[in-house]
Coordinates of C-alpha atoms in Angstrom, one line a residue:
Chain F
X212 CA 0.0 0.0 0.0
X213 CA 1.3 3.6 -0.8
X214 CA -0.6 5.6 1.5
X215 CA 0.8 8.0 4.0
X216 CA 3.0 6.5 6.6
X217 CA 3.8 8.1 9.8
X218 CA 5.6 7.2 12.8
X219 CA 5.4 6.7 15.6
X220 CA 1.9 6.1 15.8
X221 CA 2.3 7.2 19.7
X222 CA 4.7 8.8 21.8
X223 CA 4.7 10.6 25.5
X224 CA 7.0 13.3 26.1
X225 CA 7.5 15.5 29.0
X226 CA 6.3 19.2 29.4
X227 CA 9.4 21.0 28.0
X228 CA 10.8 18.4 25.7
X229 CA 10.9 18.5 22.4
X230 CA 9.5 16.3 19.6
X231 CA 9.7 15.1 16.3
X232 CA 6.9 13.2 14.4
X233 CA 7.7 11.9 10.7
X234 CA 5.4 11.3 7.7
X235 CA 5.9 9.8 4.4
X236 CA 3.4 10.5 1.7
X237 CA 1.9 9.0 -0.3
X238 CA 3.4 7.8 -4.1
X239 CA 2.9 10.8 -6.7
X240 CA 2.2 13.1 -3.8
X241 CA 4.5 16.2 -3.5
X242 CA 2.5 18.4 -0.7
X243 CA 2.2 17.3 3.0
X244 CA -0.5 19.3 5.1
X245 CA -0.2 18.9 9.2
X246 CA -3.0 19.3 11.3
X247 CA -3.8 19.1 15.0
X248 CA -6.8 16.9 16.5
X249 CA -7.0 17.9 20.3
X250 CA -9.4 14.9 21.9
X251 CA -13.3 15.4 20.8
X252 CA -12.1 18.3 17.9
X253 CA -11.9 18.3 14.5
X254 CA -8.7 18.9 12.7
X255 CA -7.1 22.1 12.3
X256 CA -4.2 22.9 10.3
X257 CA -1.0 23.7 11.3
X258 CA 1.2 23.8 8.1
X259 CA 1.8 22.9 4.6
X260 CA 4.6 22.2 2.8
X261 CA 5.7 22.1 -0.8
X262 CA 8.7 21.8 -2.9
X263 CA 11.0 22.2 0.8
X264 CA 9.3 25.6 1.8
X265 CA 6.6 26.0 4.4
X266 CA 3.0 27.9 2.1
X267 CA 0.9 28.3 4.6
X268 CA 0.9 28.2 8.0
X269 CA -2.0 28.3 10.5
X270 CA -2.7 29.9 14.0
X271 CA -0.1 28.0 15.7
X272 CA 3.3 29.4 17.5
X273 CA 6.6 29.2 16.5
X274 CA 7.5 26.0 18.8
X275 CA 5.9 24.3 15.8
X276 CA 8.3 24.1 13.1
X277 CA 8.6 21.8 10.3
X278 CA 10.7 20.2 7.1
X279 CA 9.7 18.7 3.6
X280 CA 12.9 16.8 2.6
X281 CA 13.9 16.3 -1.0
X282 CA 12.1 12.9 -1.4
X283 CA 8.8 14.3 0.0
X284 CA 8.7 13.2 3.1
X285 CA 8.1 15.6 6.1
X286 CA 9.0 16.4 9.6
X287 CA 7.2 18.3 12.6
X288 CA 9.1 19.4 15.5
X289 CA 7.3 21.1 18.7
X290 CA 9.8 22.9 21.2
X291 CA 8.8 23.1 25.2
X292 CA 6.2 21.2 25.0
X293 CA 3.1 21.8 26.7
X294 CA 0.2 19.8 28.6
X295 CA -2.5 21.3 25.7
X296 CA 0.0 19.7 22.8
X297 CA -1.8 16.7 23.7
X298 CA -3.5 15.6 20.9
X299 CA -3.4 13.4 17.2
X300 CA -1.3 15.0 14.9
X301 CA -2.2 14.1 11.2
X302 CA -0.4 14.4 8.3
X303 CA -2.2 14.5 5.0
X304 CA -0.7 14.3 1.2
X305 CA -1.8 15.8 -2.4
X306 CA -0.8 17.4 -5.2
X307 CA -0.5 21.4 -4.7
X308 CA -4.1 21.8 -6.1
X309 CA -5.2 19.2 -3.9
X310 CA -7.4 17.5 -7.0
X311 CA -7.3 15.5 -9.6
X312 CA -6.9 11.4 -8.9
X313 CA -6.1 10.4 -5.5
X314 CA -7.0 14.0 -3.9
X315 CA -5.9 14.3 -0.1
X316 CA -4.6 11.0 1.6
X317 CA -4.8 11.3 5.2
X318 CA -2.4 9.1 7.4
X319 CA -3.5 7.2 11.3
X320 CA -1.8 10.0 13.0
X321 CA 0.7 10.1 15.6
X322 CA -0.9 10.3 19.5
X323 CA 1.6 12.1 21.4
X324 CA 0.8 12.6 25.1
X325 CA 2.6 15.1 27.2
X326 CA 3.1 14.8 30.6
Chain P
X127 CA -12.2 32.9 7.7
X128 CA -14.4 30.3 6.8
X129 CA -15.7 28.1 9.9
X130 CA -17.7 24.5 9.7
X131 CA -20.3 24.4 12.2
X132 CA -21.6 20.4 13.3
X133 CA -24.0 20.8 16.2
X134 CA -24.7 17.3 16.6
X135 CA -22.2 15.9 18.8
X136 CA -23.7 12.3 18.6
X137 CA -26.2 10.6 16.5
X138 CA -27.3 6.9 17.1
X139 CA -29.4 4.7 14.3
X140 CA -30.7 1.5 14.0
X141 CA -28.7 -1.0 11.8
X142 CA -31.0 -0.7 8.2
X143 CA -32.4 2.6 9.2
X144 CA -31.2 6.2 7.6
X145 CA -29.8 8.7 9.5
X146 CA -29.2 12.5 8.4
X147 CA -26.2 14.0 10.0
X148 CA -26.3 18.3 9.5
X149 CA -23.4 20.7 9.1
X150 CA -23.4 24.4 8.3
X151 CA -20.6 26.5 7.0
X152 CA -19.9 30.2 6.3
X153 CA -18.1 31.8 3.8
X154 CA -17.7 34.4 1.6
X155 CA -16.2 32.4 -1.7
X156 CA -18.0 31.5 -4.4
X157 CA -15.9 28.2 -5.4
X158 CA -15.2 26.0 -2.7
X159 CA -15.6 22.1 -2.1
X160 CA -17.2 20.4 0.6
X161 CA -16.6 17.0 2.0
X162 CA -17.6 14.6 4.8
X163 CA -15.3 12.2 6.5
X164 CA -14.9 9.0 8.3
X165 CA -12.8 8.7 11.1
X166 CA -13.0 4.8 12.7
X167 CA -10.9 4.2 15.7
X168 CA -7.9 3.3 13.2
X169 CA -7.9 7.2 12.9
X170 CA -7.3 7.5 9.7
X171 CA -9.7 10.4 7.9
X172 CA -11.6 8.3 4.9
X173 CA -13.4 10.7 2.4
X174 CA -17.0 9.7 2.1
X175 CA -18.5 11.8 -0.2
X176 CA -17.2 15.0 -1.7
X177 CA -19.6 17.9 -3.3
X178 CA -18.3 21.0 -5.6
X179 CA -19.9 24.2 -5.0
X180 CA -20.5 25.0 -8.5
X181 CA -22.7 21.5 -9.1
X182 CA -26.5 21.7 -8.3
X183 CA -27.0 18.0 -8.6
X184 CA -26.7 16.3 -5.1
X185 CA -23.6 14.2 -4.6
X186 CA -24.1 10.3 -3.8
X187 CA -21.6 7.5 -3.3
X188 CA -23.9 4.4 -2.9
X189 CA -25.8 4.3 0.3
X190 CA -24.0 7.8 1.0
X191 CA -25.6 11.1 -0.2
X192 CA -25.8 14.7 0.5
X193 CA -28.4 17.6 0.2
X194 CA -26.5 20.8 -0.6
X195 CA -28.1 23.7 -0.1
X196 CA -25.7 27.0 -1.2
X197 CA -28.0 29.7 -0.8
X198 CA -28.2 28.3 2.9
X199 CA -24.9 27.2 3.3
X200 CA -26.0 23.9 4.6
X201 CA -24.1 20.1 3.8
X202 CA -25.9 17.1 5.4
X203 CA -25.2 13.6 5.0
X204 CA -27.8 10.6 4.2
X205 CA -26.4 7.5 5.3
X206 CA -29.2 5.2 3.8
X207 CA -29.5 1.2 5.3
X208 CA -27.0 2.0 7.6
X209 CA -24.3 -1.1 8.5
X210 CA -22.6 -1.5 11.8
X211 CA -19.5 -0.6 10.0
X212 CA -21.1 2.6 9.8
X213 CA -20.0 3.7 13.5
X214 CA -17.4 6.4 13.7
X215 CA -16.8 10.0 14.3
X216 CA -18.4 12.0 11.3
X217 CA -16.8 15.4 10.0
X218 CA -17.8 17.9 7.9
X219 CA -14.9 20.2 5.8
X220 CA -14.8 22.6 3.7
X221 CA -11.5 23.5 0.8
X222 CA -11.5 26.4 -1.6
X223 CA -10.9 26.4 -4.8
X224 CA -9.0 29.1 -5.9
X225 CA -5.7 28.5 -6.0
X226 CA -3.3 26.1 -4.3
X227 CA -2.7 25.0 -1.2
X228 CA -5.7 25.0 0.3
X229 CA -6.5 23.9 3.4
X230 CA -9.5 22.0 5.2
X231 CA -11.4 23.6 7.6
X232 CA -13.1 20.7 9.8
X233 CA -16.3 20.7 11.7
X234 CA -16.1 19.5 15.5
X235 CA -17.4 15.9 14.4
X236 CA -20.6 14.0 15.2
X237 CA -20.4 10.8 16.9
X238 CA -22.7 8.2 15.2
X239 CA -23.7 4.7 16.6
X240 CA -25.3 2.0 15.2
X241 CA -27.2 -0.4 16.9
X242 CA -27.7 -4.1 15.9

């Protein structure tokens, strides 16, 4: 299957660590999307990247940062982490116009807990 | 900004029955899409149905179909003889259409069980 991967699919951390959560999308794909799924919310979107540079960004502070890599694949890192980071962070794939075959792929998520 | 609004935060059917689940969105764009998605316990977001703004005709995907309603900027979900494989957290999005990168704005879900 060539869907999006990420990893891990959970992970607990301490207030004030840092973090780093990996996706892989899927085949064809060239833009990844993050988003944020606090317990009982819908998604909202942190980032998206595309060709290495971050093109839009949503209302989220700098301790979330992030990285497309030359094959695709993506990073997001959160500095001093805090309790309310606590949540399922997805990662979703497309092409930059987000149509055509395959649309957006959306992976399981990682569930990071912080302590 | 645009903003999904889902103000049913749990729904329960019978297995066989139909069930309508509602959501409401604003915006001022005239080209948009709007979607409804699956999320089982696996996590993972499964598109279900998918409507453009600029089609009258009602989008269906087998037992699955919506009633658009622009001018009111309404989007429910028909889940017709609904299956036990049915159960999962429901949400509503919406995407532009202008341009790239566009980005989903999600409803706050409804909860649907299904009862054997």
């Amino acid at each position: 299957d060539a869907g999006v991967t990420q990893s891990p699919t959970h992970l607990i951390k301490t207030r004030g660590q840092q973090v780093t959560l990996r996706c892989s999308p899927k085949s064809g794909h060239d833009t990844v999307s993050w988003y944020q799924q606090a317990l009982g919310q819908g998604p909202q979107f942190i980032f998206q990247y595309y060709e290495e540079e971050e093109r839009q960004r949503g209302n989220f502070p700098d301790r979330f940062s992030g990285h497309q890599f030359p094959n695709y694949s993506s990073e997001l890192n959160v500095n001093a982490l805090l309790l309310g980071d606590s949540a399922l962070y997805l990662c979703a794939s497309s092409l930059p116009t987000g149509t055509g075959v395959g649309g957006y792929t959306f992976g399981s998520g990682t569930r990071l807990t912080v302590v | 900004a645009q903003t999904v609004t889902q103000s049913q935060p749990e729904m329960s059917v019978q297995e066989a029955e139909t069930v309508t689940l509602s959501c409401t969105y604003d915006t001022s764009e005239s080209d948009y899409y709007l979607f409804w998605y699956k999320q089982p316990p696996s996590r993972q977001m499964i598109l279900v149905i998918r409507q453009e703004a600029y089609k009258q005709q009602n989008a269906t995907e087998n037992r699955f179909s919506v009633n658009f309603q622009k001018a009111a900027k309404s989007f429910s979900l028909k889940i017709s003889d609904s299956q036990l494989g049915d159960a999962a957290m429901y949400f509503c999005a919406y995407r532009s259409a202008s341009g790239n990168f566009n980005k989903f704005y999600f409803g706050s879900g409804t909860k649907l069980n299904v009862k054997p």
